[in-house]
Amino acid sequence: MYEVFYRSLFRIRRVEEEVAKIYPSDKIKSPVHLSIGQEAVAVGACEALRPTDVVFGTYRGHALYLAKHGNLKKMIAELYGKVTGCAKGKGGSMHLVDAAAGFMGTSAVVGTTIPHAVGYAYAMRLQRRETVVASFFGDGAVDEGIFSESLNFAALKRLPLIFICENNFYSIHSHQLARQPASNIVERARAYAIPADRIEDNDVLRIYDVVKRAAEAIRAGTSGPRFLECMTYRWKEHVGPNDDFDKGYRSITEAEPWFAKDQVKRIRDLLVREIQERIEAEVEAEIREAFEFAERSPFPPDEELYTDVFAEATQWSAS
Ligand SMILES: Cc1ncc(C[n+]2csc(CCOP(=O)(O)OP(=O)(O)O)c2C)c(N)n1
Ligand SMILES: [Mg+2]
């Protein structure tokens, strides 16, 4: 089990470190919001879900895409704006999608994928499917009205949905307590009669356990939606590859306890050396291959400007 966690955590960390390294070259054609430091939330949750379960995330979506086993080559090609990318090179880092892996897409507009997840879960309930849906969003999305509307509707209809708030304390440069009167996101979920937990320390194994139990209860039909608030910490700047502890809105002293809780290192230390090294060599080879694939892929042809703009008439009539 630890091997599986470590492979996923290490893969995400290393992919994003490579993204950060290559970003100044301008080969990557969209802004990047890195999850370095926050990987445990996506990995703990996605390992607890089935491949057939689906997740909806945000523009800070690399970790979730990879944790849900999204295609790495297509992700890097998408960042490069290449036609082989997961959104044909038209979406970039903030609009990753891999429906085959159950990664249903992300959006740059804060809060917007929460109701998408609710709608999907409603469809699963109506069709009596076993699929569990997970909606990932930041503490900033809680500032949006749609957050409360979504919780209310999901609770009312007992939808098969797990809300997962990645609370990294900040919405861009604004601390949660500069935007909200109290640090009580988990209590707001309880106010809608949604069972809710808060995990304080980014512990990947605890996140796994809580999501596993939630998914089992939902699948057994003994629970409506569940809510999980995961306290975590973004190590890099809000957008881009750099550190930003010199910007004045937060301090390195605040960050240090979170560096000490690094889950990539923690799970690595639970494995014997041969296994660590084997996993690392395999992941490094996969990453090299993905960047080479992106480098040699072509940009979309000009005609692609006119496709995927409006839904095709056949799609409307089919629905
Ligand atoms: C509706 C909307 N309002 C404002 C913005 C500007 N904006 C972009 S990212 C962001 C921060 C959101 O913070 P949070 O939800 O905590 O996610 P995090 O970046 O911390 O992962 C904001 C306010 C936006 N993209 N969409
Ligand atoms: Mg945040």
mmCIF file of C-alpha atoms in Angstrom, residues 176-304:
data_model
loop_
_atom_site.group_PDB
_atom_site.id
_atom_site.type_symbol
_atom_site.label_atom_id
_atom_site.label_comp_id
_atom_site.label_asym_id
_atom_site.label_seq_id
_atom_site.Cartn_x
_atom_site.Cartn_y
_atom_site.Cartn_z
ATOM 1 C CA GLN A 176 -9.055 32.968 5.200
ATOM 2 C CA LEU A 177 -9.658 35.148 8.257
ATOM 3 C CA ALA A 178 -9.478 38.296 6.111
ATOM 4 C CA ARG A 179 -12.386 36.903 4.058
ATOM 5 C CA GLN A 180 -14.446 34.830 6.487
ATOM 6 C CA PRO A 181 -15.441 35.649 10.073
ATOM 7 C CA ALA A 182 -14.285 32.285 11.446
ATOM 8 C CA SER A 183 -12.286 29.243 10.423
ATOM 9 C CA ASN A 184 -15.368 27.006 10.498
ATOM 10 C CA ILE A 185 -15.793 25.538 7.014
ATOM 11 C CA VAL A 186 -16.376 22.046 8.421
ATOM 12 C CA GLU A 187 -19.099 23.369 10.729
ATOM 13 C CA ARG A 188 -20.909 24.978 7.818
ATOM 14 C CA ALA A 189 -21.235 21.532 6.216
ATOM 15 C CA ARG A 190 -22.673 20.169 9.480
ATOM 16 C CA ALA A 191 -25.276 22.950 9.409
ATOM 17 C CA TYR A 192 -26.675 21.241 6.277
ATOM 18 C CA ALA A 193 -26.739 17.917 8.188
ATOM 19 C CA ILE A 194 -23.769 16.655 6.191
ATOM 20 C CA PRO A 195 -21.372 14.469 8.240
ATOM 21 C CA ALA A 196 -18.065 16.321 8.137
ATOM 22 C CA ASP A 197 -14.457 15.788 9.237
ATOM 23 C CA ARG A 198 -11.479 18.075 9.382
ATOM 24 C CA ILE A 199 -7.946 16.737 9.013
ATOM 25 C CA GLU A 200 -5.443 19.175 10.467
ATOM 26 C CA ASP A 201 -2.060 17.909 9.406
ATOM 27 C CA ASN A 202 -2.027 16.913 5.705
ATOM 28 C CA ASP A 203 -1.801 13.228 6.754
ATOM 29 C CA VAL A 204 -2.224 11.231 3.546
ATOM 30 C CA LEU A 205 -3.114 8.021 5.388
ATOM 31 C CA ARG A 206 -5.851 9.691 7.456
ATOM 32 C CA ILE A 207 -7.276 11.354 4.352
ATOM 33 C CA TYR A 208 -7.333 7.927 2.673
ATOM 34 C CA ASP A 209 -9.143 6.348 5.654
ATOM 35 C CA VAL A 210 -11.793 9.046 5.927
ATOM 36 C CA VAL A 211 -12.546 9.074 2.185
ATOM 37 C CA LYS A 212 -12.589 5.265 2.061
ATOM 38 C CA ARG A 213 -15.171 5.098 4.868
ATOM 39 C CA ALA A 214 -17.224 7.880 3.294
ATOM 40 C CA ALA A 215 -17.236 6.181 -0.130
ATOM 41 C CA GLU A 216 -18.213 2.834 1.403
ATOM 42 C CA ALA A 217 -21.116 4.360 3.350
ATOM 43 C CA ILE A 218 -22.341 6.215 0.247
ATOM 44 C CA ARG A 219 -22.118 3.077 -1.901
ATOM 45 C CA ALA A 220 -23.932 1.025 0.746
ATOM 46 C CA GLY A 221 -26.760 3.554 0.586
ATOM 47 C CA THR A 222 -26.411 4.393 4.280
ATOM 48 C CA SER A 223 -25.205 7.942 3.683
ATOM 49 C CA GLY A 224 -25.905 11.001 1.632
ATOM 50 C CA PRO A 225 -23.049 13.396 0.902
ATOM 51 C CA ARG A 226 -19.987 13.684 3.137
ATOM 52 C CA PHE A 227 -17.656 16.600 3.660
ATOM 53 C CA LEU A 228 -13.940 16.698 4.356
ATOM 54 C CA GLU A 229 -11.888 19.792 5.122
ATOM 55 C CA CYS A 230 -8.176 19.131 4.660
ATOM 56 C CA MET A 231 -5.810 21.689 6.116
ATOM 57 C CA THR A 232 -2.767 21.868 3.865
ATOM 58 C CA TYR A 233 -0.187 24.343 2.609
ATOM 59 C CA ARG A 234 0.919 25.650 -0.786
ATOM 60 C CA TRP A 235 4.725 25.872 -0.887
ATOM 61 C CA LYS A 236 5.033 27.936 -4.086
ATOM 62 C CA GLU A 237 3.496 31.242 -5.127
ATOM 63 C CA HIS A 238 -0.227 31.305 -6.020
ATOM 64 C CA VAL A 239 0.540 31.100 -9.733
ATOM 65 C CA GLY A 240 3.936 30.398 -11.220
ATOM 66 C CA PRO A 241 7.054 28.432 -10.340
ATOM 67 C CA ASN A 242 8.649 30.633 -7.668
ATOM 68 C CA ASP A 243 8.763 30.927 -3.880
ATOM 69 C CA ASP A 244 6.988 34.027 -2.573
ATOM 70 C CA PHE A 245 7.881 34.320 1.099
ATOM 71 C CA ASP A 246 9.441 37.726 0.328
ATOM 72 C CA LYS A 247 6.119 39.187 -0.860
ATOM 73 C CA GLY A 248 4.954 40.114 2.631
ATOM 74 C CA TYR A 249 1.575 38.371 2.795
ATOM 75 C CA ARG A 250 2.892 35.259 4.564
ATOM 76 C CA SER A 251 6.087 34.220 6.304
ATOM 77 C CA ILE A 252 8.529 31.354 6.055
ATOM 78 C CA THR A 253 7.960 30.762 9.792
ATOM 79 C CA GLU A 254 4.331 29.978 9.002
ATOM 80 C CA ALA A 255 5.436 27.530 6.293
ATOM 81 C CA GLU A 256 8.113 25.646 8.215
ATOM 82 C CA PRO A 257 5.811 23.289 10.186
ATOM 83 C CA TRP A 258 4.248 22.304 6.851
ATOM 84 C CA PHE A 259 7.634 21.569 5.266
ATOM 85 C CA ALA A 260 8.290 19.281 8.265
ATOM 86 C CA LYS A 261 4.992 17.420 7.568
ATOM 87 C CA ASP A 262 5.998 16.684 3.948
ATOM 88 C CA GLN A 263 4.103 13.516 3.013
ATOM 89 C CA VAL A 264 6.369 12.636 0.083
ATOM 90 C CA LYS A 265 9.319 12.268 2.464
ATOM 91 C CA ARG A 266 7.211 10.645 5.178
ATOM 92 C CA ILE A 267 5.936 7.814 2.964
ATOM 93 C CA ARG A 268 9.352 7.430 1.280
ATOM 94 C CA ASP A 269 10.890 6.760 4.693
ATOM 95 C CA LEU A 270 8.439 3.898 5.262
ATOM 96 C CA LEU A 271 9.863 1.979 2.276
ATOM 97 C CA VAL A 272 13.086 0.001 1.973
ATOM 98 C CA ARG A 273 15.755 1.564 -0.246
ATOM 99 C CA GLU A 274 15.462 -0.811 -3.205
ATOM 100 C CA ILE A 275 11.742 -0.132 -3.509
ATOM 101 C CA GLN A 276 12.185 3.656 -3.217
ATOM 102 C CA GLU A 277 14.834 3.587 -5.927
ATOM 103 C CA ARG A 278 12.869 1.359 -8.264
ATOM 104 C CA ILE A 279 9.784 3.584 -8.023
ATOM 105 C CA GLU A 280 11.840 6.741 -8.503
ATOM 106 C CA ALA A 281 13.659 5.365 -11.562
ATOM 107 C CA GLU A 282 10.369 4.282 -13.164
ATOM 108 C CA VAL A 283 8.708 7.632 -12.502
ATOM 109 C CA GLU A 284 11.707 9.620 -13.797
ATOM 110 C CA ALA A 285 11.661 7.580 -17.034
ATOM 111 C CA GLU A 286 7.936 8.194 -17.452
ATOM 112 C CA ILE A 287 8.406 11.952 -16.916
ATOM 113 C CA ARG A 288 11.281 12.163 -19.423
ATOM 114 C CA GLU A 289 9.143 10.358 -21.985
ATOM 115 C CA ALA A 290 6.175 12.684 -21.376
ATOM 116 C CA PHE A 291 8.249 15.861 -21.884
ATOM 117 C CA GLU A 292 9.838 14.389 -25.032
ATOM 118 C CA PHE A 293 6.368 13.553 -26.328
ATOM 119 C CA ALA A 294 5.236 17.153 -25.716
ATOM 120 C CA GLU A 295 8.382 18.580 -27.346
ATOM 121 C CA ARG A 296 7.984 16.588 -30.560
ATOM 122 C CA SER A 297 4.180 16.964 -30.841
ATOM 123 C CA PRO A 298 2.802 19.583 -33.278
ATOM 124 C CA PHE A 299 0.764 22.663 -32.379
ATOM 125 C CA PRO A 300 -2.933 22.469 -33.402
ATOM 126 C CA PRO A 301 -3.570 23.313 -37.074
ATOM 127 C CA ASP A 302 -5.321 26.675 -37.763
ATOM 128 C CA GLU A 303 -8.638 24.905 -38.559
ATOM 129 C CA GLU A 304 -8.841 23.846 -34.913
#
